[in-house]
Tab-separated table of C-alpha atoms in Angstrom:
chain	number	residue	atom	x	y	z
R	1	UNK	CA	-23.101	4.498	2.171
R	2	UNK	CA	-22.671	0.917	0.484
R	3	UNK	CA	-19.702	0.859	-1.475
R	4	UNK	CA	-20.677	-0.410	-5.067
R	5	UNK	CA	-18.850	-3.403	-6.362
R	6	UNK	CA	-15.662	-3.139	-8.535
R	7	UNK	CA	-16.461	-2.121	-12.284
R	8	UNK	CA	-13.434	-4.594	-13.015
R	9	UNK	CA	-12.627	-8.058	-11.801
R	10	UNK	CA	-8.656	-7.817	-13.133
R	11	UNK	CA	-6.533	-5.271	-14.901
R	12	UNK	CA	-6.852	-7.382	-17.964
R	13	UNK	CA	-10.480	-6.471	-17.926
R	14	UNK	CA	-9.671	-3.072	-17.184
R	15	UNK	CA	-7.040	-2.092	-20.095
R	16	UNK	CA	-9.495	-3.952	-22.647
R	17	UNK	CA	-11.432	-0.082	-21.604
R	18	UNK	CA	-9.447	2.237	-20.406
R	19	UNK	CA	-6.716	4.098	-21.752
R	20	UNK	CA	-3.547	4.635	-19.942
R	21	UNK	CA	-2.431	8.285	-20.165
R	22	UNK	CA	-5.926	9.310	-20.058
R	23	UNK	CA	-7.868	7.012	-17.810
R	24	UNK	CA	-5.061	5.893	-14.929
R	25	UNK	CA	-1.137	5.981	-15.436
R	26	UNK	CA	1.357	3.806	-13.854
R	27	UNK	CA	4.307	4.997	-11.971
R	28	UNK	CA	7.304	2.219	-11.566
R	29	UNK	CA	10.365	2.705	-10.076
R	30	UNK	CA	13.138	-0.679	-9.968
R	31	UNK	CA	15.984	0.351	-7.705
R	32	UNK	CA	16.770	-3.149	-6.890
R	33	UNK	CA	15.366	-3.225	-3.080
R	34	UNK	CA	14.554	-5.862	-1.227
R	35	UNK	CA	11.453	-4.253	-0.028
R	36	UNK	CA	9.054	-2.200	-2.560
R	37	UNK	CA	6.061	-0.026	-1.883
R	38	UNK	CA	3.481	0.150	-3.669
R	39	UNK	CA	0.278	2.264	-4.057
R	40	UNK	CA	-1.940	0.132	-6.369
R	41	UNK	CA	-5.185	2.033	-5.537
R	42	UNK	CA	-3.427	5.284	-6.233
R	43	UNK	CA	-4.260	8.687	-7.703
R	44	UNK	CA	-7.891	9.749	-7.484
R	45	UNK	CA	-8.792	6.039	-6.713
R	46	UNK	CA	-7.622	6.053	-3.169
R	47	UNK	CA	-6.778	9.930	-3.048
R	48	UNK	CA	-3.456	10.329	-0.959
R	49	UNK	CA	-2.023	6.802	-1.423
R	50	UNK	CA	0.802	7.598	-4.133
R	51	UNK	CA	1.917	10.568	-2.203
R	52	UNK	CA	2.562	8.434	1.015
R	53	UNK	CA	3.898	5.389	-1.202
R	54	UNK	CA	6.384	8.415	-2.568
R	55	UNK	CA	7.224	9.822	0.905
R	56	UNK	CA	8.351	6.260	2.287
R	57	UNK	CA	9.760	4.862	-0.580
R	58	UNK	CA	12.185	8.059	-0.975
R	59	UNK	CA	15.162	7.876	-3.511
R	60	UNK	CA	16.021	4.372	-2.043
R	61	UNK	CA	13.331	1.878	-2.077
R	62	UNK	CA	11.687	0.153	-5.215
R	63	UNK	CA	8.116	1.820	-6.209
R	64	UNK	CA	5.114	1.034	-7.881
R	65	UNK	CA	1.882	3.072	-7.926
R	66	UNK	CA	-1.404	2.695	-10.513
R	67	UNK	CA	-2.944	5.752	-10.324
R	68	UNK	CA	-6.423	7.198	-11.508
R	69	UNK	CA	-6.403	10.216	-13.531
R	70	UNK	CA	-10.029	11.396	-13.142
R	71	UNK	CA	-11.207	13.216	-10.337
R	72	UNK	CA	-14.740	12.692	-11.471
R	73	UNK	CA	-14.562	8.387	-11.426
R	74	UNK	CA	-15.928	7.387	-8.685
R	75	UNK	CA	-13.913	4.377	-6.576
R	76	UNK	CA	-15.571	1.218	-7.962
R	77	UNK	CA	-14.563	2.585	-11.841
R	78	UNK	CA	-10.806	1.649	-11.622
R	79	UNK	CA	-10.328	0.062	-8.154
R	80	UNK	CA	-9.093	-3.652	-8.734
R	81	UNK	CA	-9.371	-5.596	-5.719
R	82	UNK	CA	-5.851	-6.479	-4.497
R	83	UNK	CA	-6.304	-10.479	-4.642
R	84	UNK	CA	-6.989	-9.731	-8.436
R	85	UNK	CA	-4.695	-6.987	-9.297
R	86	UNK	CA	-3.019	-8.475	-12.380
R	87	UNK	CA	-1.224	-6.022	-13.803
R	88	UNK	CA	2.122	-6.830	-15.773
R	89	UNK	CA	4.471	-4.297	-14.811
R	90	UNK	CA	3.230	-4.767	-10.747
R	91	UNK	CA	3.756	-8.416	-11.133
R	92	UNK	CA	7.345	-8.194	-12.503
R	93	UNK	CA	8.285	-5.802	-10.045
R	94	UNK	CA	6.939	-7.821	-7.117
R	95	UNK	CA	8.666	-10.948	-8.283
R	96	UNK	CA	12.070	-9.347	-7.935
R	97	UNK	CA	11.361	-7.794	-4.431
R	98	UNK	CA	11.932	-9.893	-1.136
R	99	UNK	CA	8.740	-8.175	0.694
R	100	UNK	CA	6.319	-5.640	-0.502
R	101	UNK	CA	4.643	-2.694	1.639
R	102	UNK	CA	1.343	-2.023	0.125
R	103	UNK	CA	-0.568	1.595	1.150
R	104	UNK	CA	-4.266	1.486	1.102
R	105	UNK	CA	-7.136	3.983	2.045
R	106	UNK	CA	-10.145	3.041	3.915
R	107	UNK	CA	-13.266	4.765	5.020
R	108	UNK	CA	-12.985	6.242	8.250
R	109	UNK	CA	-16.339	4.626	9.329
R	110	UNK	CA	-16.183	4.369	13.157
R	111	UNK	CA	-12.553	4.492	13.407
R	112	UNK	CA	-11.000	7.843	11.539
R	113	UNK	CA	-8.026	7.874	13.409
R	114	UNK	CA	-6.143	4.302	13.405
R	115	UNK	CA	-4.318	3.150	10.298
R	116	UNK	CA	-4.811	-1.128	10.340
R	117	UNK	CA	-1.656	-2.892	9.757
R	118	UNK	CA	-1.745	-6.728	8.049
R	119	UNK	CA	-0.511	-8.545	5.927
R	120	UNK	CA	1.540	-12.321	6.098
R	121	UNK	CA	4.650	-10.982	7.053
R	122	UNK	CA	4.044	-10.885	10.616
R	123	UNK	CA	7.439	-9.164	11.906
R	124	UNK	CA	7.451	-5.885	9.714
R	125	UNK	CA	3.793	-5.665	10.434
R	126	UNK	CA	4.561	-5.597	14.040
R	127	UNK	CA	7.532	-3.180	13.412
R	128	UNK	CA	5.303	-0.845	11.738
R	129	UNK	CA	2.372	-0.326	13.660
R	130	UNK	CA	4.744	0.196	16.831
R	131	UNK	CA	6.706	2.846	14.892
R	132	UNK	CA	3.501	4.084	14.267
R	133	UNK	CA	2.521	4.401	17.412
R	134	UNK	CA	5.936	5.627	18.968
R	135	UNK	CA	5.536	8.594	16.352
R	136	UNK	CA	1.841	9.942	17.699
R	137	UNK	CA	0.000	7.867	15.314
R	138	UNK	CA	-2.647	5.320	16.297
R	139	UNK	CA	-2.086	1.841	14.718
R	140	UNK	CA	-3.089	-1.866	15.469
R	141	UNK	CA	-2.545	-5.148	13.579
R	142	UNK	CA	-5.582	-6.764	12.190
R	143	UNK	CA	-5.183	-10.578	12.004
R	144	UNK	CA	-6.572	-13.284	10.261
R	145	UNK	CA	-10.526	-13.384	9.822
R	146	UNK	CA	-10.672	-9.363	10.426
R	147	UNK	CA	-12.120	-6.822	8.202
R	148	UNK	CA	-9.003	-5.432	5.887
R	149	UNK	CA	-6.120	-8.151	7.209
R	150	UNK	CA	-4.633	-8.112	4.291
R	151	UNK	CA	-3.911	-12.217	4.429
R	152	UNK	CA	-4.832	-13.624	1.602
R	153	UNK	CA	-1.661	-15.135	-0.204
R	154	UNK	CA	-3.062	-13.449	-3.126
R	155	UNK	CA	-3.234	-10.265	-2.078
R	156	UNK	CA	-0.754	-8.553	-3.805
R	157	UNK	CA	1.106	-7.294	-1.042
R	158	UNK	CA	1.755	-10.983	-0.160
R	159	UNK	CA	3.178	-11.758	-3.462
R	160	UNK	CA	6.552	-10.667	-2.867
R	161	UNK	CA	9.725	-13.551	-2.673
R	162	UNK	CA	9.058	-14.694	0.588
R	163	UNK	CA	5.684	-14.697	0.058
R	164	UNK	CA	4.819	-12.221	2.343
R	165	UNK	CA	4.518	-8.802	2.954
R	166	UNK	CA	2.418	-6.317	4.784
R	167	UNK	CA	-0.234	-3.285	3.403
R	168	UNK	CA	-1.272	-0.426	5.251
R	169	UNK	CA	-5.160	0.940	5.606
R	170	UNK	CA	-5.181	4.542	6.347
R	171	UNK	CA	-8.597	5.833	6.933
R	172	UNK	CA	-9.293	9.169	4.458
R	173	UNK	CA	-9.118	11.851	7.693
R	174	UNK	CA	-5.874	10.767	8.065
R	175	UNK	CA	-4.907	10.629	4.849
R	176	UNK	CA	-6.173	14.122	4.311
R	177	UNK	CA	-4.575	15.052	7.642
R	178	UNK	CA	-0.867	14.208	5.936
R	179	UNK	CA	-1.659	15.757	2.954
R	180	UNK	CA	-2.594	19.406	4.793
R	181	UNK	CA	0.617	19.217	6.671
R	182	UNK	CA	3.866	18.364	5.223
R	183	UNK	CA	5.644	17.324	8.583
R	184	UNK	CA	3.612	15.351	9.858
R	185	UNK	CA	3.814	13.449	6.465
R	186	UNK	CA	7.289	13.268	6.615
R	187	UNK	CA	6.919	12.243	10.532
R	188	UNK	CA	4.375	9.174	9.107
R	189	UNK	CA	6.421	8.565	6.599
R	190	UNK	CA	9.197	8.201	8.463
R	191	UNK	CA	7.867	5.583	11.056
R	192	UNK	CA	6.912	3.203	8.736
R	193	UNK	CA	10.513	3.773	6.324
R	194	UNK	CA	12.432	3.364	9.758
R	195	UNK	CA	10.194	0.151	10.538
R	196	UNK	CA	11.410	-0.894	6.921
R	197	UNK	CA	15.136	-0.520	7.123
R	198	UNK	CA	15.279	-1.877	10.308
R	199	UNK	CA	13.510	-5.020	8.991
R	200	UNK	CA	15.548	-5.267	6.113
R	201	UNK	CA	18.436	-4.840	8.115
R	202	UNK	CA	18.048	-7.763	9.950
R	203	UNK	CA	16.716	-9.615	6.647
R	204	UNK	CA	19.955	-9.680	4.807
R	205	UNK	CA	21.927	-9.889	8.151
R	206	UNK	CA	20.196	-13.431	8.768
R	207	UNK	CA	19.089	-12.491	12.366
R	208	UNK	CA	15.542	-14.492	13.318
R	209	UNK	CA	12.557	-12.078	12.503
């Protein structure tokens, strides 16, 4: 089925309709990291997103999630594409963290099982999608010029301090696969939050990435 095009070009468009509380609500979290995840397709929008976002962030690592509140909206009502996600609170938290980790959901289409790994910040991509793997989990790294890449240096996972930064594309069956069992969330989770403290490990020790 062809997805219909966004309702909303920007979040400014988007608040001039809908009514936070009611419509979406925004979840923000400052702890002062130097990585933040963040779930900008979140709630009903991307269903599963904010709950992974949660589970790798845990008690430690700044968070951000814009979530929709109604289950009967269909994707193209609130999703804001990521190169045009303008929201304020989002911005201000990404311009205080080094890197950001964005968590997307994608159709499974012909590939339900591999979660795509891109984004600019070509070191903690790698990291990730090898954690991934180590863990049981299928994972690959799309480049430049593929489908989901995540390279833009708009997109907002690349708007981070160093100008990078990487998002994850989890197809829905595994999405829905982590939500039915609460290990193996914690066992996804996991990969990509070890993936993330190693990397910022060797961030603020100077080491070459």
């Amino acid at each position: 089925m062809t997805r219909q095009p966004d309702r909303y070009r920007s979040f400014s468009a988007l608040g001039e309709h809908e009514t936070e509380g009611v419509d979406y609500r925004i979840r923000i979290e400052d702890r002062s990291s130097n990585v933040a995840v963040i779930a900008p397709h979140g709630g009903v929008i991307e269903p599963a997103t904010s709950q992974i976002a949660l589970a790798i962030a845990g008690a430690s690592l700044s968070l951000y999630c814009f979530e929709g509140l109604d289950a009967v909206r269909l994707h193209h009502e609130l999703h804001v594409t990521s190169d045009n996600f303008d929201e304020p609170a989002a911005g201000s938290l990404l311009t205080k963290s080094s890197v950001v980790v964005a968590i997307h959901g994608r159709a499974d289409r012909d590939d339900p099982e591999t979660s795509w790994v891109g984004g600019l910040e070509l070191s903690l991509r790698n990291r990730i999608a090898e954690a991934l793997c180590r863990n049981g989990f299928a994972a690959v790294v799309r480049a430049k010029g593929e489908a989901l890449a995540g390279t833009s240096a708009g997109n907002i996972c690349n708007r981070g301090k160093r100008r990078a930064g990487v998002q994850i594309e989890i197809p829905r069956g595994v999405r829905d696969a982590l939500m039915a069992d609460a290990e193996k969330l914690k066992r996804y989770a996991g990969a990509v939050r070890q993936a993330i403290d190693e990397f910022d490990y060797a961030l603020s020790s100077g080491e070459d990435l």
